[in-house]
mmCIF file of N, CA and C in Angstrom:
data_model
loop_
_atom_site.group_PDB
_atom_site.id
_atom_site.type_symbol
_atom_site.label_atom_id
_atom_site.label_comp_id
_atom_site.label_asym_id
_atom_site.label_seq_id
_atom_site.Cartn_x
_atom_site.Cartn_y
_atom_site.Cartn_z
ATOM 1 N N UNK A 12 -38.529 -31.902 -11.280
ATOM 2 C CA UNK A 12 -37.722 -31.090 -10.407
ATOM 3 C C UNK A 12 -36.241 -31.347 -10.663
ATOM 4 N N UNK A 13 -35.845 -32.585 -10.768
ATOM 5 C CA UNK A 13 -34.444 -32.904 -10.991
ATOM 6 C C UNK A 13 -33.987 -32.465 -12.374
ATOM 7 N N UNK A 14 -34.906 -32.518 -13.323
ATOM 8 C CA UNK A 14 -34.552 -32.124 -14.665
ATOM 9 C C UNK A 14 -34.224 -30.625 -14.731
ATOM 10 N N UNK A 15 -34.888 -29.833 -13.926
ATOM 11 C CA UNK A 15 -34.639 -28.409 -13.898
ATOM 12 C C UNK A 15 -33.208 -28.128 -13.417
ATOM 13 N N UNK A 16 -32.785 -28.813 -12.388
ATOM 14 C CA UNK A 16 -31.430 -28.615 -11.885
ATOM 15 C C UNK A 16 -30.390 -29.197 -12.830
ATOM 16 N N UNK A 17 -30.737 -30.206 -13.569
ATOM 17 C CA UNK A 17 -29.791 -30.814 -14.505
ATOM 18 C C UNK A 17 -29.500 -29.867 -15.673
ATOM 19 N N UNK A 18 -30.449 -29.008 -16.015
ATOM 20 C CA UNK A 18 -30.255 -28.100 -17.126
ATOM 21 C C UNK A 18 -29.368 -26.909 -16.765
ATOM 22 N N UNK A 19 -29.236 -26.615 -15.476
ATOM 23 C CA UNK A 19 -28.415 -25.489 -15.065
ATOM 24 C C UNK A 19 -26.932 -25.820 -15.244
ATOM 25 N N UNK A 20 -26.178 -24.835 -15.687
ATOM 26 C CA UNK A 20 -24.737 -25.033 -15.856
ATOM 27 C C UNK A 20 -24.033 -24.832 -14.514
ATOM 28 N N UNK A 21 -22.965 -25.543 -14.303
ATOM 29 C CA UNK A 21 -22.243 -25.328 -13.045
ATOM 30 C C UNK A 21 -21.651 -23.923 -13.015
ATOM 31 N N UNK A 22 -21.790 -23.292 -11.902
ATOM 32 C CA UNK A 22 -21.304 -21.917 -11.794
ATOM 33 C C UNK A 22 -19.956 -21.890 -11.074
ATOM 34 N N UNK A 23 -19.282 -20.795 -11.219
ATOM 35 C CA UNK A 23 -17.986 -20.603 -10.591
ATOM 36 C C UNK A 23 -18.202 -19.798 -9.324
ATOM 37 N N UNK A 24 -17.563 -20.224 -8.249
ATOM 38 C CA UNK A 24 -17.704 -19.461 -7.008
ATOM 39 C C UNK A 24 -16.888 -18.178 -7.106
ATOM 40 N N UNK A 25 -17.143 -17.285 -6.199
ATOM 41 C CA UNK A 25 -16.478 -15.981 -6.226
ATOM 42 C C UNK A 25 -14.985 -16.143 -6.008
ATOM 43 N N UNK A 26 -14.589 -17.020 -5.100
ATOM 44 C CA UNK A 26 -13.158 -17.183 -4.828
ATOM 45 C C UNK A 26 -12.437 -17.786 -6.023
ATOM 46 N N UNK A 27 -13.081 -18.721 -6.710
ATOM 47 C CA UNK A 27 -12.460 -19.291 -7.902
ATOM 48 C C UNK A 27 -12.298 -18.232 -8.982
ATOM 49 N N UNK A 28 -13.286 -17.354 -9.105
ATOM 50 C CA UNK A 28 -13.213 -16.297 -10.112
ATOM 51 C C UNK A 28 -12.089 -15.325 -9.776
ATOM 52 N N UNK A 29 -11.968 -14.936 -8.496
ATOM 53 C CA UNK A 29 -10.894 -14.030 -8.094
ATOM 54 C C UNK A 29 -9.531 -14.656 -8.344
ATOM 55 N N UNK A 30 -9.410 -15.950 -8.066
ATOM 56 C CA UNK A 30 -8.147 -16.640 -8.292
ATOM 57 C C UNK A 30 -7.816 -16.675 -9.771
ATOM 58 N N UNK A 31 -8.825 -16.898 -10.603
ATOM 59 C CA UNK A 31 -8.602 -16.907 -12.048
ATOM 60 C C UNK A 31 -8.169 -15.532 -12.540
ATOM 61 N N UNK A 32 -8.748 -14.482 -11.977
ATOM 62 C CA UNK A 32 -8.360 -13.125 -12.370
ATOM 63 C C UNK A 32 -6.913 -12.848 -12.007
ATOM 64 N N UNK A 33 -6.498 -13.286 -10.816
ATOM 65 C CA UNK A 33 -5.116 -13.065 -10.393
ATOM 66 C C UNK A 33 -4.131 -13.784 -11.296
ATOM 67 N N UNK A 34 -4.467 -15.002 -11.670
ATOM 68 C CA UNK A 34 -3.563 -15.767 -12.530
ATOM 69 C C UNK A 34 -3.507 -15.142 -13.913
ATOM 70 N N UNK A 35 -4.637 -14.683 -14.400
ATOM 71 C CA UNK A 35 -4.708 -14.127 -15.743
ATOM 72 C C UNK A 35 -3.954 -12.806 -15.847
ATOM 73 N N UNK A 36 -4.028 -11.970 -14.810
ATOM 74 C CA UNK A 36 -3.447 -10.642 -14.874
ATOM 75 C C UNK A 36 -2.191 -10.526 -14.022
ATOM 76 N N UNK A 37 -1.405 -11.545 -13.957
ATOM 77 C CA UNK A 37 -0.178 -11.514 -13.167
ATOM 78 C C UNK A 37 0.810 -10.529 -13.794
ATOM 79 N N UNK A 38 1.408 -9.721 -12.971
ATOM 80 C CA UNK A 38 2.358 -8.737 -13.454
ATOM 81 C C UNK A 38 3.748 -9.095 -12.951
ATOM 82 N N UNK A 39 4.720 -8.301 -13.384
ATOM 83 C CA UNK A 39 6.087 -8.524 -12.954
ATOM 84 C C UNK A 39 6.350 -7.915 -11.583
ATOM 85 N N UNK A 40 5.423 -7.137 -11.072
ATOM 86 C CA UNK A 40 5.596 -6.504 -9.763
ATOM 87 C C UNK A 40 5.238 -7.517 -8.679
ATOM 88 N N UNK A 41 6.130 -7.717 -7.715
ATOM 89 C CA UNK A 41 5.815 -8.666 -6.638
ATOM 90 C C UNK A 41 4.616 -8.202 -5.808
ATOM 91 N N UNK A 42 3.904 -9.163 -5.267
ATOM 92 C CA UNK A 42 2.702 -8.862 -4.506
ATOM 93 C C UNK A 42 3.046 -8.074 -3.247
ATOM 94 N N UNK A 43 4.159 -8.403 -2.598
ATOM 95 C CA UNK A 43 4.541 -7.695 -1.384
ATOM 96 C C UNK A 43 4.816 -6.225 -1.666
ATOM 97 N N UNK A 44 5.346 -5.923 -2.860
ATOM 98 C CA UNK A 44 5.613 -4.528 -3.216
ATOM 99 C C UNK A 44 4.314 -3.758 -3.411
ATOM 100 N N UNK A 45 3.326 -4.390 -4.023
ATOM 101 C CA UNK A 45 2.027 -3.758 -4.212
ATOM 102 C C UNK A 45 1.387 -3.469 -2.857
ATOM 103 N N UNK A 46 1.507 -4.433 -1.914
ATOM 104 C CA UNK A 46 0.962 -4.219 -0.575
ATOM 105 C C UNK A 46 1.650 -3.057 0.125
ATOM 106 N N UNK A 47 2.968 -2.956 -0.001
ATOM 107 C CA UNK A 47 3.698 -1.857 0.631
ATOM 108 C C UNK A 47 3.300 -0.528 0.005
ATOM 109 N N UNK A 48 3.142 -0.494 -1.316
ATOM 110 C CA UNK A 48 2.738 0.755 -1.975
ATOM 111 C C UNK A 48 1.340 1.179 -1.532
ATOM 112 N N UNK A 49 0.453 0.206 -1.311
ATOM 113 C CA UNK A 49 -0.877 0.539 -0.803
ATOM 114 C C UNK A 49 -0.788 1.080 0.620
ATOM 115 N N UNK A 50 0.083 0.481 1.444
ATOM 116 C CA UNK A 50 0.292 0.982 2.804
ATOM 117 C C UNK A 50 0.805 2.415 2.789
ATOM 118 N N UNK A 51 1.728 2.689 1.880
ATOM 119 C CA UNK A 51 2.278 4.047 1.761
ATOM 120 C C UNK A 51 1.173 5.028 1.370
ATOM 121 N N UNK A 52 0.325 4.627 0.434
ATOM 122 C CA UNK A 52 -0.762 5.514 0.002
ATOM 123 C C UNK A 52 -1.732 5.796 1.146
ATOM 124 N N UNK A 53 -2.075 4.752 1.926
ATOM 125 C CA UNK A 53 -2.973 4.964 3.060
ATOM 126 C C UNK A 53 -2.343 5.865 4.112
ATOM 127 N N UNK A 54 -1.051 5.673 4.377
ATOM 128 C CA UNK A 54 -0.366 6.498 5.375
ATOM 129 C C UNK A 54 -0.289 7.951 4.919
ATOM 130 N N UNK A 55 -0.043 8.175 3.638
ATOM 131 C CA UNK A 55 0.009 9.554 3.128
ATOM 132 C C UNK A 55 -1.349 10.234 3.243
ATOM 133 N N UNK A 56 -2.401 9.485 2.954
ATOM 134 C CA UNK A 56 -3.747 10.054 3.087
ATOM 135 C C UNK A 56 -4.036 10.397 4.545
ATOM 136 N N UNK A 57 -3.629 9.525 5.459
ATOM 137 C CA UNK A 57 -3.845 9.788 6.877
ATOM 138 C C UNK A 57 -3.045 11.000 7.342
ATOM 139 N N UNK A 58 -1.818 11.134 6.867
ATOM 140 C CA UNK A 58 -1.007 12.309 7.213
ATOM 141 C C UNK A 58 -1.716 13.578 6.751
ATOM 142 N N UNK A 59 -2.253 13.567 5.559
ATOM 143 C CA UNK A 59 -2.974 14.734 5.055
ATOM 144 C C UNK A 59 -4.163 15.085 5.919
ATOM 145 N N UNK A 60 -4.894 14.090 6.366
ATOM 146 C CA UNK A 60 -6.054 14.350 7.206
ATOM 147 C C UNK A 60 -5.637 14.866 8.588
ATOM 148 N N UNK A 61 -4.565 14.301 9.132
ATOM 149 C CA UNK A 61 -4.079 14.772 10.433
ATOM 150 C C UNK A 61 -3.594 16.221 10.340
ATOM 151 N N UNK A 62 -2.939 16.558 9.244
ATOM 152 C CA UNK A 62 -2.480 17.935 9.053
ATOM 153 C C UNK A 62 -3.679 18.877 8.909
ATOM 154 N N UNK A 63 -4.717 18.435 8.202
ATOM 155 C CA UNK A 63 -5.930 19.247 8.077
ATOM 156 C C UNK A 63 -6.532 19.524 9.456
ATOM 157 N N UNK A 64 -6.613 18.484 10.277
ATOM 158 C CA UNK A 64 -7.175 18.670 11.617
ATOM 159 C C UNK A 64 -6.292 19.595 12.449
ATOM 160 N N UNK A 65 -4.999 19.434 12.300
ATOM 161 C CA UNK A 65 -4.055 20.259 13.061
ATOM 162 C C UNK A 65 -4.172 21.730 12.682
ATOM 163 N N UNK A 66 -4.497 21.997 11.427
ATOM 164 C CA UNK A 66 -4.604 23.383 10.971
ATOM 165 C C UNK A 66 -5.965 24.000 11.284
ATOM 166 N N UNK A 67 -6.861 23.227 11.905
ATOM 167 C CA UNK A 67 -8.130 23.798 12.345
ATOM 168 C C UNK A 67 -9.356 23.293 11.618
ATOM 169 N N UNK A 68 -9.217 22.368 10.726
ATOM 170 C CA UNK A 68 -10.361 21.829 9.993
ATOM 171 C C UNK A 68 -11.096 20.842 10.907
ATOM 172 N N UNK A 69 -12.308 21.178 11.307
ATOM 173 C CA UNK A 69 -13.062 20.315 12.225
ATOM 174 C C UNK A 69 -14.320 19.754 11.568
ATOM 175 N N UNK A 70 -14.217 19.420 10.309
ATOM 176 C CA UNK A 70 -15.350 18.773 9.659
ATOM 177 C C UNK A 70 -15.571 17.400 10.304
ATOM 178 N N UNK A 71 -16.800 16.930 10.325
ATOM 179 C CA UNK A 71 -17.096 15.669 11.035
ATOM 180 C C UNK A 71 -16.276 14.474 10.534
ATOM 181 N N UNK A 72 -16.062 14.399 9.245
ATOM 182 C CA UNK A 72 -15.315 13.255 8.721
ATOM 183 C C UNK A 72 -13.857 13.286 9.192
ATOM 184 N N UNK A 73 -13.246 14.460 9.176
ATOM 185 C CA UNK A 73 -11.861 14.599 9.625
ATOM 186 C C UNK A 73 -11.759 14.279 11.112
ATOM 187 N N UNK A 74 -12.713 14.807 11.900
ATOM 188 C CA UNK A 74 -12.704 14.557 13.347
ATOM 189 C C UNK A 74 -12.866 13.073 13.628
ATOM 190 N N UNK A 75 -13.742 12.408 12.876
ATOM 191 C CA UNK A 75 -13.957 10.967 13.074
ATOM 192 C C UNK A 75 -12.689 10.185 12.773
ATOM 193 N N UNK A 76 -11.987 10.546 11.713
ATOM 194 C CA UNK A 76 -10.759 9.843 11.347
ATOM 195 C C UNK A 76 -9.683 10.050 12.404
ATOM 196 N N UNK A 77 -9.549 11.277 12.902
ATOM 197 C CA UNK A 77 -8.552 11.558 13.941
ATOM 198 C C UNK A 77 -8.918 10.826 15.226
ATOM 199 N N UNK A 78 -10.189 10.805 15.567
ATOM 200 C CA UNK A 78 -10.631 10.087 16.772
ATOM 201 C C UNK A 78 -10.339 8.591 16.647
ATOM 202 N N UNK A 79 -10.559 8.019 15.463
ATOM 203 C CA UNK A 79 -10.261 6.601 15.246
ATOM 204 C C UNK A 79 -8.757 6.347 15.347
ATOM 205 N N UNK A 80 -7.963 7.295 14.876
ATOM 206 C CA UNK A 80 -6.510 7.132 14.905
ATOM 207 C C UNK A 80 -5.987 7.095 16.344
ATOM 208 N N UNK A 81 -6.613 7.868 17.224
ATOM 209 C CA UNK A 81 -6.172 7.911 18.618
ATOM 210 C C UNK A 81 -7.051 7.063 19.529
ATOM 211 N N UNK A 82 -7.847 6.158 18.980
ATOM 212 C CA UNK A 82 -8.745 5.336 19.786
ATOM 213 C C UNK A 82 -7.978 4.356 20.676
ATOM 214 N N UNK A 83 -6.831 3.932 20.249
ATOM 215 C CA UNK A 83 -6.047 2.945 21.013
ATOM 216 C C UNK A 83 -5.285 3.579 22.172
ATOM 217 N N UNK A 84 -5.304 4.892 22.276
ATOM 218 C CA UNK A 84 -4.633 5.588 23.374
ATOM 219 C C UNK A 84 -5.680 6.230 24.273
ATOM 220 N N UNK A 85 -5.232 6.808 25.364
ATOM 221 C CA UNK A 85 -6.137 7.530 26.258
ATOM 222 C C UNK A 85 -6.118 9.018 25.941
ATOM 223 N N UNK A 86 -6.003 9.365 24.684
ATOM 224 C CA UNK A 86 -5.913 10.760 24.269
ATOM 225 C C UNK A 86 -7.294 11.219 23.827
ATOM 226 N N UNK A 87 -7.714 12.327 24.371
ATOM 227 C CA UNK A 87 -8.963 12.947 23.963
ATOM 228 C C UNK A 87 -8.628 14.135 23.068
ATOM 229 N N UNK A 88 -9.503 14.416 22.133
ATOM 230 C CA UNK A 88 -9.245 15.526 21.218
ATOM 231 C C UNK A 88 -9.344 16.884 21.905
ATOM 232 N N UNK A 89 -9.918 16.905 23.101
ATOM 233 C CA UNK A 89 -10.045 18.172 23.819
ATOM 234 C C UNK A 89 -8.862 18.442 24.754
ATOM 235 N N UNK A 90 -7.906 17.519 24.817
ATOM 236 C CA UNK A 90 -6.749 17.731 25.689
ATOM 237 C C UNK A 90 -5.855 18.826 25.113
ATOM 238 N N UNK A 91 -5.145 19.544 25.983
ATOM 239 C CA UNK A 91 -4.309 20.651 25.488
ATOM 240 C C UNK A 91 -3.087 20.196 24.690
ATOM 241 N N UNK A 92 -2.619 18.952 24.916
ATOM 242 C CA UNK A 92 -1.418 18.501 24.206
ATOM 243 C C UNK A 92 -1.733 17.727 22.932
ATOM 244 N N UNK A 93 -2.947 17.882 22.409
ATOM 245 C CA UNK A 93 -3.332 17.131 21.207
ATOM 246 C C UNK A 93 -2.489 17.543 20.004
ATOM 247 N N UNK A 94 -2.088 18.807 19.913
ATOM 248 C CA UNK A 94 -1.270 19.265 18.788
ATOM 249 C C UNK A 94 0.083 18.556 18.811
ATOM 250 N N UNK A 95 0.655 18.410 20.003
ATOM 251 C CA UNK A 95 1.937 17.706 20.126
ATOM 252 C C UNK A 95 1.772 16.237 19.747
ATOM 253 N N UNK A 96 0.683 15.620 20.196
ATOM 254 C CA UNK A 96 0.428 14.211 19.849
ATOM 255 C C UNK A 96 0.245 14.048 18.335
ATOM 256 N N UNK A 97 -0.459 14.994 17.723
ATOM 257 C CA UNK A 97 -0.640 14.948 16.268
ATOM 258 C C UNK A 97 0.703 15.052 15.556
ATOM 259 N N UNK A 98 1.546 15.955 16.011
ATOM 260 C CA UNK A 98 2.858 16.138 15.396
ATOM 261 C C UNK A 98 3.699 14.871 15.530
ATOM 262 N N UNK A 99 3.658 14.242 16.710
ATOM 263 C CA UNK A 99 4.407 12.998 16.913
ATOM 264 C C UNK A 99 3.904 11.895 15.992
ATOM 265 N N UNK A 100 2.580 11.786 15.878
ATOM 266 C CA UNK A 100 2.000 10.745 15.018
ATOM 267 C C UNK A 100 2.343 10.984 13.546
ATOM 268 N N UNK A 101 2.306 12.240 13.120
ATOM 269 C CA UNK A 101 2.659 12.570 11.734
ATOM 270 C C UNK A 101 4.110 12.216 11.467
ATOM 271 N N UNK A 102 5.000 12.555 12.407
ATOM 272 C CA UNK A 102 6.418 12.228 12.241
ATOM 273 C C UNK A 102 6.645 10.722 12.203
ATOM 274 N N UNK A 103 5.921 9.996 13.050
ATOM 275 C CA UNK A 103 6.050 8.538 13.059
ATOM 276 C C UNK A 103 5.611 7.940 11.721
ATOM 277 N N UNK A 104 4.503 8.440 11.183
ATOM 278 C CA UNK A 104 4.030 7.940 9.889
ATOM 279 C C UNK A 104 5.022 8.264 8.774
ATOM 280 N N UNK A 105 5.612 9.452 8.820
ATOM 281 C CA UNK A 105 6.601 9.819 7.806
ATOM 282 C C UNK A 105 7.817 8.908 7.871
ATOM 283 N N UNK A 106 8.237 8.547 9.079
ATOM 284 C CA UNK A 106 9.373 7.629 9.225
ATOM 285 C C UNK A 106 9.028 6.253 8.679
ATOM 286 N N UNK A 107 7.806 5.794 8.942
ATOM 287 C CA UNK A 107 7.393 4.493 8.400
ATOM 288 C C UNK A 107 7.373 4.518 6.871
ATOM 289 N N UNK A 108 6.854 5.594 6.304
ATOM 290 C CA UNK A 108 6.825 5.720 4.838
ATOM 291 C C UNK A 108 8.238 5.686 4.280
ATOM 292 N N UNK A 109 9.166 6.390 4.946
ATOM 293 C CA UNK A 109 10.557 6.392 4.487
ATOM 294 C C UNK A 109 11.150 4.990 4.553
ATOM 295 N N UNK A 110 10.820 4.242 5.601
ATOM 296 C CA UNK A 110 11.325 2.877 5.735
ATOM 297 C C UNK A 110 10.773 1.971 4.643
ATOM 298 N N UNK A 111 9.482 2.066 4.394
ATOM 299 C CA UNK A 111 8.872 1.244 3.346
ATOM 300 C C UNK A 111 9.425 1.608 1.974
ATOM 301 N N UNK A 112 9.593 2.888 1.723
ATOM 302 C CA UNK A 112 10.154 3.328 0.445
ATOM 303 C C UNK A 112 11.579 2.846 0.260
ATOM 304 N N UNK A 113 12.356 2.879 1.334
ATOM 305 C CA UNK A 113 13.743 2.401 1.272
ATOM 306 C C UNK A 113 13.785 0.908 0.970
ATOM 307 N N UNK A 114 12.854 0.158 1.524
ATOM 308 C CA UNK A 114 12.794 -1.283 1.256
ATOM 309 C C UNK A 114 12.528 -1.539 -0.218
ATOM 310 N N UNK A 115 11.595 -0.809 -0.794
ATOM 311 C CA UNK A 115 11.290 -0.959 -2.222
ATOM 312 C C UNK A 115 12.492 -0.540 -3.063
ATOM 313 N N UNK A 116 13.142 0.561 -2.682
ATOM 314 C CA UNK A 116 14.301 1.064 -3.418
ATOM 315 C C UNK A 116 15.445 0.047 -3.398
ATOM 316 N N UNK A 117 15.715 -0.548 -2.237
ATOM 317 C CA UNK A 117 16.782 -1.566 -2.144
ATOM 318 C C UNK A 117 16.498 -2.741 -3.068
ATOM 319 N N UNK A 118 15.235 -3.203 -3.075
ATOM 320 C CA UNK A 118 14.876 -4.318 -3.932
ATOM 321 C C UNK A 118 15.051 -3.952 -5.400
ATOM 322 N N UNK A 119 14.610 -2.755 -5.781
ATOM 323 C CA UNK A 119 14.696 -2.324 -7.183
ATOM 324 C C UNK A 119 16.148 -2.230 -7.632
ATOM 325 N N UNK A 120 16.998 -1.641 -6.789
ATOM 326 C CA UNK A 120 18.420 -1.523 -7.145
ATOM 327 C C UNK A 120 19.066 -2.895 -7.266
ATOM 328 N N UNK A 121 18.756 -3.788 -6.352
ATOM 329 C CA UNK A 121 19.328 -5.131 -6.392
ATOM 330 C C UNK A 121 18.857 -5.877 -7.634
ATOM 331 N N UNK A 122 17.595 -5.744 -7.956
ATOM 332 C CA UNK A 122 17.040 -6.410 -9.122
ATOM 333 C C UNK A 122 17.660 -5.869 -10.411
ATOM 334 N N UNK A 123 17.858 -4.559 -10.476
ATOM 335 C CA UNK A 123 18.486 -3.950 -11.650
ATOM 336 C C UNK A 123 19.922 -4.441 -11.812
ATOM 337 N N UNK A 124 20.668 -4.447 -10.703
ATOM 338 C CA UNK A 124 22.052 -4.943 -10.749
ATOM 339 C C UNK A 124 22.109 -6.390 -11.207
ATOM 340 N N UNK A 125 21.221 -7.210 -10.646
ATOM 341 C CA UNK A 125 21.198 -8.622 -10.994
ATOM 342 C C UNK A 125 20.924 -8.816 -12.482
ATOM 343 N N UNK A 126 19.936 -8.105 -13.009
ATOM 344 C CA UNK A 126 19.588 -8.248 -14.429
ATOM 345 C C UNK A 126 20.702 -7.737 -15.334
ATOM 346 N N UNK A 127 21.365 -6.642 -14.938
ATOM 347 C CA UNK A 127 22.474 -6.129 -15.744
ATOM 348 C C UNK A 127 23.658 -7.091 -15.734
ATOM 349 N N UNK A 128 23.942 -7.683 -14.590
ATOM 350 C CA UNK A 128 25.036 -8.655 -14.524
ATOM 351 C C UNK A 128 24.744 -9.875 -15.378
ATOM 352 N N UNK A 129 23.507 -10.328 -15.327
ATOM 353 C CA UNK A 129 23.125 -11.488 -16.126
ATOM 354 C C UNK A 129 23.204 -11.168 -17.614
ATOM 355 N N UNK A 130 22.770 -9.965 -17.989
ATOM 356 C CA UNK A 130 22.841 -9.550 -19.389
ATOM 357 C C UNK A 130 24.292 -9.387 -19.834
ATOM 358 N N UNK A 131 25.150 -8.909 -18.951
ATOM 359 C CA UNK A 131 26.566 -8.753 -19.282
ATOM 360 C C UNK A 131 27.203 -10.104 -19.571
ATOM 361 N N UNK A 132 26.836 -11.115 -18.794
ATOM 362 C CA UNK A 132 27.392 -12.443 -19.019
ATOM 363 C C UNK A 132 26.912 -13.056 -20.325
ATOM 364 N N UNK A 133 25.694 -12.751 -20.732
ATOM 365 C CA UNK A 133 25.143 -13.390 -21.920
ATOM 366 C C UNK A 133 25.367 -12.561 -23.196
ATOM 367 N N UNK A 134 25.207 -11.239 -23.116
ATOM 368 C CA UNK A 134 25.279 -10.434 -24.340
ATOM 369 C C UNK A 134 25.765 -9.013 -23.998
ATOM 370 N N UNK A 135 27.068 -8.781 -24.201
ATOM 371 C CA UNK A 135 27.653 -7.479 -23.871
ATOM 372 C C UNK A 135 27.033 -6.345 -24.671
ATOM 373 N N UNK A 136 26.838 -6.575 -25.971
ATOM 374 C CA UNK A 136 26.357 -5.504 -26.845
ATOM 375 C C UNK A 136 24.996 -4.991 -26.414
ATOM 376 N N UNK A 137 24.109 -5.917 -26.111
ATOM 377 C CA UNK A 137 22.759 -5.513 -25.720
ATOM 378 C C UNK A 137 22.764 -4.724 -24.407
ATOM 379 N N UNK A 138 23.658 -5.094 -23.502
ATOM 380 C CA UNK A 138 23.765 -4.349 -22.252
ATOM 381 C C UNK A 138 24.224 -2.927 -22.507
ATOM 382 N N UNK A 139 25.266 -2.764 -23.312
ATOM 383 C CA UNK A 139 25.796 -1.420 -23.557
ATOM 384 C C UNK A 139 24.837 -0.571 -24.382
ATOM 385 N N UNK A 140 24.050 -1.197 -25.239
ATOM 386 C CA UNK A 140 23.036 -0.459 -25.994
ATOM 387 C C UNK A 140 21.930 0.039 -25.067
ATOM 388 N N UNK A 141 21.665 -0.705 -23.996
ATOM 389 C CA UNK A 141 20.603 -0.289 -23.075
ATOM 390 C C UNK A 141 21.011 0.932 -22.260
ATOM 391 N N UNK A 142 22.315 1.185 -22.147
ATOM 392 C CA UNK A 142 22.781 2.384 -21.432
ATOM 393 C C UNK A 142 22.657 3.535 -22.359
#
């Protein structure tokens, strides 16, 4: 019995494998930026679904998503002011997307300026060739 277990090779756990994948495929994009871009993508998808529901699409999947979105409030989909609530929620999501995008844009501009300044100090020719 012990000999059978001795012949088995030690295996890697799932978390160790995921960690190895992250280290192996590290990119120059910061992790926080990737998370924000994923948030933006989810918010855009939700806006599209809310607009579909607002325009009259009552497929079960769309209705379920809208119901989940308003689950934290006392809003029922049969209330007369649901269109106004949908419009407010869509506008709020658009403002959040604009804020997240502005954060990424500020970082990108700052990073570009920093790299250009550093390149200017070390090698003028290479900087001007890049323009």
